[in-house]
mmCIF file of C-alpha atoms in Angstrom:
data_model
loop_
_atom_site.group_PDB
_atom_site.id
_atom_site.type_symbol
_atom_site.label_atom_id
_atom_site.label_comp_id
_atom_site.label_asym_id
_atom_site.label_seq_id
_atom_site.Cartn_x
_atom_site.Cartn_y
_atom_site.Cartn_z
ATOM 1 C CA PHE A 126 0.000 0.000 0.000
ATOM 2 C CA LYS A 127 1.253 3.492 -0.764
ATOM 3 C CA LEU A 128 0.602 5.867 2.118
ATOM 4 C CA ALA A 129 -0.356 9.523 1.737
ATOM 5 C CA ASP A 130 3.185 10.635 2.642
ATOM 6 C CA GLY A 131 4.680 8.556 -0.207
ATOM 7 C CA ARG A 132 6.009 5.783 1.997
ATOM 8 C CA PHE A 133 4.840 2.190 1.623
ATOM 9 C CA PHE A 134 3.205 -0.321 3.960
ATOM 10 C CA ILE A 135 3.997 -3.833 2.758
ATOM 11 C CA VAL A 136 2.333 -7.066 3.783
ATOM 12 C CA ASP A 137 4.581 -10.114 3.379
ATOM 13 C CA ALA A 138 7.588 -10.487 1.111
ATOM 14 C CA GLY A 139 6.994 -13.576 -0.973
ATOM 15 C CA ALA A 140 9.399 -16.437 -1.393
ATOM 16 C CA GLY A 141 13.105 -16.399 -0.782
ATOM 17 C CA GLY A 142 15.545 -17.987 -3.156
ATOM 18 C CA TYR A 143 18.926 -19.587 -3.065
ATOM 19 C CA ILE A 144 22.319 -19.199 -4.723
ATOM 20 C CA THR A 145 23.079 -22.160 -6.945
ATOM 21 C CA ASP A 146 26.471 -21.373 -8.497
ATOM 22 C CA GLY A 147 27.522 -18.027 -7.051
ATOM 23 C CA ARG A 148 25.979 -16.140 -9.985
ATOM 24 C CA SER A 149 22.432 -17.358 -10.488
ATOM 25 C CA TYR A 150 19.654 -16.731 -8.061
ATOM 26 C CA LYS A 151 16.520 -18.796 -8.206
ATOM 27 C CA GLY A 152 13.080 -18.420 -6.759
ATOM 28 C CA SER A 153 13.140 -15.094 -4.939
ATOM 29 C CA SER A 154 10.381 -12.501 -5.168
ATOM 30 C CA SER A 155 12.734 -9.761 -3.920
ATOM 31 C CA GLY A 156 13.527 -8.437 -7.412
ATOM 32 C CA TRP A 157 9.842 -8.209 -8.268
ATOM 33 C CA ILE A 158 9.159 -6.374 -4.998
ATOM 34 C CA TYR A 159 11.957 -3.909 -5.669
ATOM 35 C CA ALA A 160 10.806 -3.320 -9.260
ATOM 36 C CA THR A 161 7.216 -2.712 -8.119
ATOM 37 C CA LEU A 162 8.251 -0.303 -5.363
ATOM 38 C CA ALA A 163 10.657 1.533 -7.689
ATOM 39 C CA LYS A 164 7.891 1.968 -10.265
ATOM 40 C CA HIS A 165 5.592 3.648 -7.715
ATOM 41 C CA ALA A 166 8.163 5.559 -5.634
ATOM 42 C CA ALA A 167 8.912 9.233 -6.210
ATOM 43 C CA ASP A 168 12.603 8.298 -6.365
ATOM 44 C CA PRO A 169 13.490 4.664 -7.195
ATOM 45 C CA LYS A 170 16.833 5.088 -5.424
ATOM 46 C CA ASN A 171 15.149 6.291 -2.222
ATOM 47 C CA ILE A 172 12.221 3.970 -1.480
ATOM 48 C CA GLN A 173 10.743 4.555 1.979
ATOM 49 C CA VAL A 174 8.889 1.704 3.689
ATOM 50 C CA ALA A 175 7.005 2.810 6.825
ATOM 51 C CA ALA A 176 6.370 -0.760 7.949
ATOM 52 C CA TRP A 177 6.763 -4.248 6.584
ATOM 53 C CA LEU A 178 4.388 -6.766 8.110
ATOM 54 C CA ILE A 179 5.252 -10.453 7.992
ATOM 55 C CA THR A 180 1.915 -12.182 8.633
ATOM 56 C CA HIS A 181 3.507 -15.525 9.351
ATOM 57 C CA VAL A 182 6.891 -17.080 9.027
ATOM 58 C CA HIS A 183 6.568 -19.490 6.133
ATOM 59 C CA SER A 184 9.369 -18.957 3.618
ATOM 60 C CA ASP A 185 6.847 -17.994 0.932
ATOM 61 C CA HIS A 186 5.797 -15.013 3.080
ATOM 62 C CA ALA A 187 9.077 -13.926 4.698
ATOM 63 C CA GLY A 188 11.853 -15.234 2.445
ATOM 64 C CA GLY A 189 11.940 -12.263 0.068
ATOM 65 C CA LEU A 190 12.486 -9.824 2.949
ATOM 66 C CA TYR A 191 15.347 -11.902 4.318
ATOM 67 C CA ASP A 192 16.885 -11.983 0.827
ATOM 68 C CA MET A 193 16.644 -8.191 0.669
ATOM 69 C CA ALA A 194 18.363 -7.905 4.042
ATOM 70 C CA LEU A 195 21.243 -9.909 2.602
ATOM 71 C CA GLY A 196 21.282 -7.756 -0.512
ATOM 72 C CA TYR A 197 20.035 -10.403 -2.934
ATOM 73 C CA TYR A 198 17.492 -9.154 -5.436
ATOM 74 C CA GLY A 199 16.570 -12.053 -7.635
ATOM 75 C CA TYR A 200 13.717 -12.833 -9.967
ATOM 76 C CA SER A 201 11.967 -16.138 -10.320
ATOM 77 C CA GLY A 202 11.041 -17.301 -13.765
ATOM 78 C CA ALA A 203 12.932 -18.168 -16.919
ATOM 79 C CA LYS A 204 15.793 -15.744 -16.257
ATOM 80 C CA HIS A 205 17.539 -15.908 -12.882
ATOM 81 C CA THR A 206 19.979 -13.154 -12.002
ATOM 82 C CA VAL A 207 21.447 -11.527 -8.952
ATOM 83 C CA MET A 208 20.764 -7.822 -9.013
ATOM 84 C CA PRO A 209 23.464 -5.497 -7.643
ATOM 85 C CA LYS A 210 23.827 -5.576 -3.875
ATOM 86 C CA GLU A 211 23.919 -1.764 -3.956
ATOM 87 C CA MET A 212 20.149 -1.943 -4.431
ATOM 88 C CA LYS A 213 19.895 -2.788 -0.738
ATOM 89 C CA GLN A 214 20.638 0.866 0.014
ATOM 90 C CA TYR A 215 17.719 2.028 -2.164
ATOM 91 C CA ILE A 216 15.087 0.641 0.203
ATOM 92 C CA LYS A 217 14.832 2.224 3.648
ATOM 93 C CA ILE A 218 12.652 0.172 5.996
ATOM 94 C CA ASP A 219 11.491 1.963 9.133
ATOM 95 C CA LYS A 220 9.903 -1.004 10.934
ATOM 96 C CA ILE A 221 9.406 -4.729 10.446
ATOM 97 C CA ILE A 222 6.495 -6.324 12.284
ATOM 98 C CA TYR A 223 6.478 -10.061 13.026
ATOM 99 C CA ASN A 224 5.519 -12.734 15.552
ATOM 100 C CA ALA A 225 8.460 -13.312 17.898
ATOM 101 C CA ASP A 226 7.101 -16.573 19.282
ATOM 102 C CA ASN A 227 9.002 -18.610 16.692
ATOM 103 C CA ARG A 228 12.489 -18.512 18.207
ATOM 104 C CA LEU A 229 14.288 -19.412 14.959
ATOM 105 C CA VAL A 230 12.558 -16.601 13.061
ATOM 106 C CA ASP A 231 13.298 -14.167 15.867
ATOM 107 C CA ILE A 232 16.987 -15.128 15.731
ATOM 108 C CA CYS A 233 17.055 -14.717 11.935
ATOM 109 C CA MET A 234 15.275 -11.350 12.013
ATOM 110 C CA SER A 235 17.482 -10.108 14.849
ATOM 111 C CA GLY A 236 20.563 -11.168 12.915
ATOM 112 C CA ALA A 237 19.435 -9.612 9.630
ATOM 113 C CA PHE A 238 18.047 -6.264 10.841
ATOM 114 C CA ASP A 239 18.945 -3.621 13.389
ATOM 115 C CA ALA A 240 17.021 -4.015 16.648
ATOM 116 C CA ASP A 241 15.428 -0.554 16.349
ATOM 117 C CA LYS A 242 13.684 -1.668 13.139
ATOM 118 C CA LEU A 243 11.986 -4.699 14.695
ATOM 119 C CA ILE A 244 8.514 -4.601 16.231
ATOM 120 C CA ARG A 245 7.599 -7.967 17.692
ATOM 121 C CA PHE A 246 4.296 -9.299 18.916
ATOM 122 C CA GLY A 247 3.484 -12.514 20.736
ATOM 123 C CA GLU A 248 3.898 -14.234 24.061
ATOM 124 C CA SER A 249 7.694 -14.036 23.915
ATOM 125 C CA ASP A 250 9.375 -12.011 26.645
ATOM 126 C CA ASN A 251 11.024 -9.748 24.057
ATOM 127 C CA ALA A 252 7.743 -8.889 22.291
ATOM 128 C CA ASP A 253 6.915 -5.197 21.990
ATOM 129 C CA VAL A 254 3.210 -6.077 21.979
ATOM 130 C CA LYS A 255 3.265 -8.756 24.667
ATOM 131 C CA VAL A 256 0.304 -11.105 24.548
ATOM 132 C CA GLU A 257 -0.637 -11.931 28.112
ATOM 133 C CA LYS A 258 -3.754 -14.013 27.545
ATOM 134 C CA ILE A 259 -5.891 -15.311 24.704
ATOM 135 C CA GLU A 260 -9.300 -16.595 25.711
ATOM 136 C CA SER A 261 -12.031 -17.797 23.362
ATOM 137 C CA CYS A 262 -15.691 -17.836 24.288
ATOM 138 C CA GLY A 263 -18.313 -18.781 21.719
ATOM 139 C CA ALA A 264 -17.469 -17.118 18.398
ATOM 140 C CA ASN A 265 -15.239 -14.432 19.958
ATOM 141 C CA THR A 266 -11.722 -14.219 21.371
ATOM 142 C CA THR A 267 -10.401 -11.768 23.958
ATOM 143 C CA ILE A 268 -6.749 -10.854 23.477
ATOM 144 C CA SER A 269 -5.114 -9.245 26.508
ATOM 145 C CA TYR A 270 -1.811 -7.546 25.768
ATOM 146 C CA CYS A 271 0.690 -5.037 27.083
ATOM 147 C CA TYR A 272 2.250 -2.309 24.913
ATOM 148 C CA LYS A 273 4.587 0.360 26.303
ATOM 149 C CA ASN A 274 3.750 -0.761 29.852
ATOM 150 C CA LYS A 275 0.025 -0.261 29.315
ATOM 151 C CA LYS A 276 -2.315 -3.240 29.581
ATOM 152 C CA GLU A 277 -5.231 -3.429 27.166
ATOM 153 C CA SER A 278 -7.509 -5.995 25.602
ATOM 154 C CA ILE A 279 -9.511 -6.350 22.422
ATOM 155 C CA ILE A 280 -12.301 -8.732 21.456
ATOM 156 C CA VAL A 281 -12.152 -10.158 17.951
ATOM 157 C CA PRO A 282 -15.068 -11.979 16.279
ATOM 158 C CA PHE A 283 -13.298 -15.263 15.624
ATOM 159 C CA THR A 284 -11.464 -18.105 17.370
ATOM 160 C CA ASP A 285 -9.209 -19.548 14.660
ATOM 161 C CA LYS A 286 -5.501 -19.431 15.583
ATOM 162 C CA GLY A 287 -4.469 -18.061 12.168
ATOM 163 C CA GLU A 288 -7.093 -15.320 12.306
ATOM 164 C CA ILE A 289 -5.959 -14.401 15.816
ATOM 165 C CA GLU A 290 -2.345 -14.116 14.625
ATOM 166 C CA ASN A 291 -3.486 -11.904 11.748
ATOM 167 C CA ALA A 292 -5.434 -9.746 14.217
ATOM 168 C CA LEU A 293 -2.286 -9.412 16.331
ATOM 169 C CA SER A 294 -0.322 -8.367 13.235
ATOM 170 C CA CYS A 295 -2.855 -5.650 12.457
ATOM 171 C CA LEU A 296 -3.086 -4.565 16.098
ATOM 172 C CA THR A 297 0.687 -4.188 16.239
ATOM 173 C CA PHE A 298 0.716 -2.025 13.103
ATOM 174 C CA LEU A 299 -2.095 0.171 14.420
ATOM 175 C CA LEU A 300 -0.273 0.631 17.723
ATOM 176 C CA LEU A 301 2.955 1.390 15.867
ATOM 177 C CA ILE A 302 1.367 4.218 13.877
ATOM 178 C CA GLY A 303 -0.156 5.646 17.062
ATOM 179 C CA GLU A 304 -3.786 4.700 16.557
ATOM 180 C CA ASN A 305 -5.935 5.312 19.620
ATOM 181 C CA THR A 306 -6.601 2.075 21.542
ATOM 182 C CA ASN A 307 -10.303 2.919 21.909
ATOM 183 C CA ALA A 308 -10.584 3.379 18.147
ATOM 184 C CA ILE A 309 -8.906 -0.012 17.658
ATOM 185 C CA LYS A 310 -11.348 -1.657 20.061
ATOM 186 C CA THR A 311 -14.312 -0.078 18.288
ATOM 187 C CA ALA A 312 -13.047 -1.121 14.858
ATOM 188 C CA VAL A 313 -12.454 -4.784 15.717
ATOM 189 C CA THR A 314 -15.256 -5.445 18.182
ATOM 190 C CA TYR A 315 -18.423 -6.252 16.303
ATOM 191 C CA PRO A 316 -20.760 -9.240 16.363
ATOM 192 C CA ARG A 317 -19.897 -12.002 13.951
ATOM 193 C CA LEU A 318 -22.519 -12.482 11.255
ATOM 194 C CA HIS A 319 -23.774 -16.034 10.859
#
């Protein structure tokens, strides 16, 4: 999504790739992401990303971002190339939002990006949006969390684990951009239609 200030909000990063012979790069969506952002940015050598949300940690959702962190910008398809590592400097990412409960992912993200860029959610002790309790009742789930030493809760109209993780992703983004917690509660709390 392109925000009003010209920065981007990106959801997921597509698949990562792998180096096969030191020159060819197969399978990554990172080149496509860069090309798309460059096409819509005011300056393709100064692409500003306000936040990059990784909805879940499967390689087909997070791999492209990790490739970008390493400076690999490949394309999948008939022609596989490694784009110049200098392209890494063209994309400035303010924040990366992800679930810190997967320890391996947290280690990888922490190793690939500066700590001040990472916004974590989950039950993990190092989560910025610390989930304290998730309780389902009927068709709804109450999520109790702590952000910046303030305890809050929201009620979402579903009980599925994947939907709850997606709600936490969105909640974290809304908190990051400074959305009012009462507005968040109002927006997500509505009766589920049957």
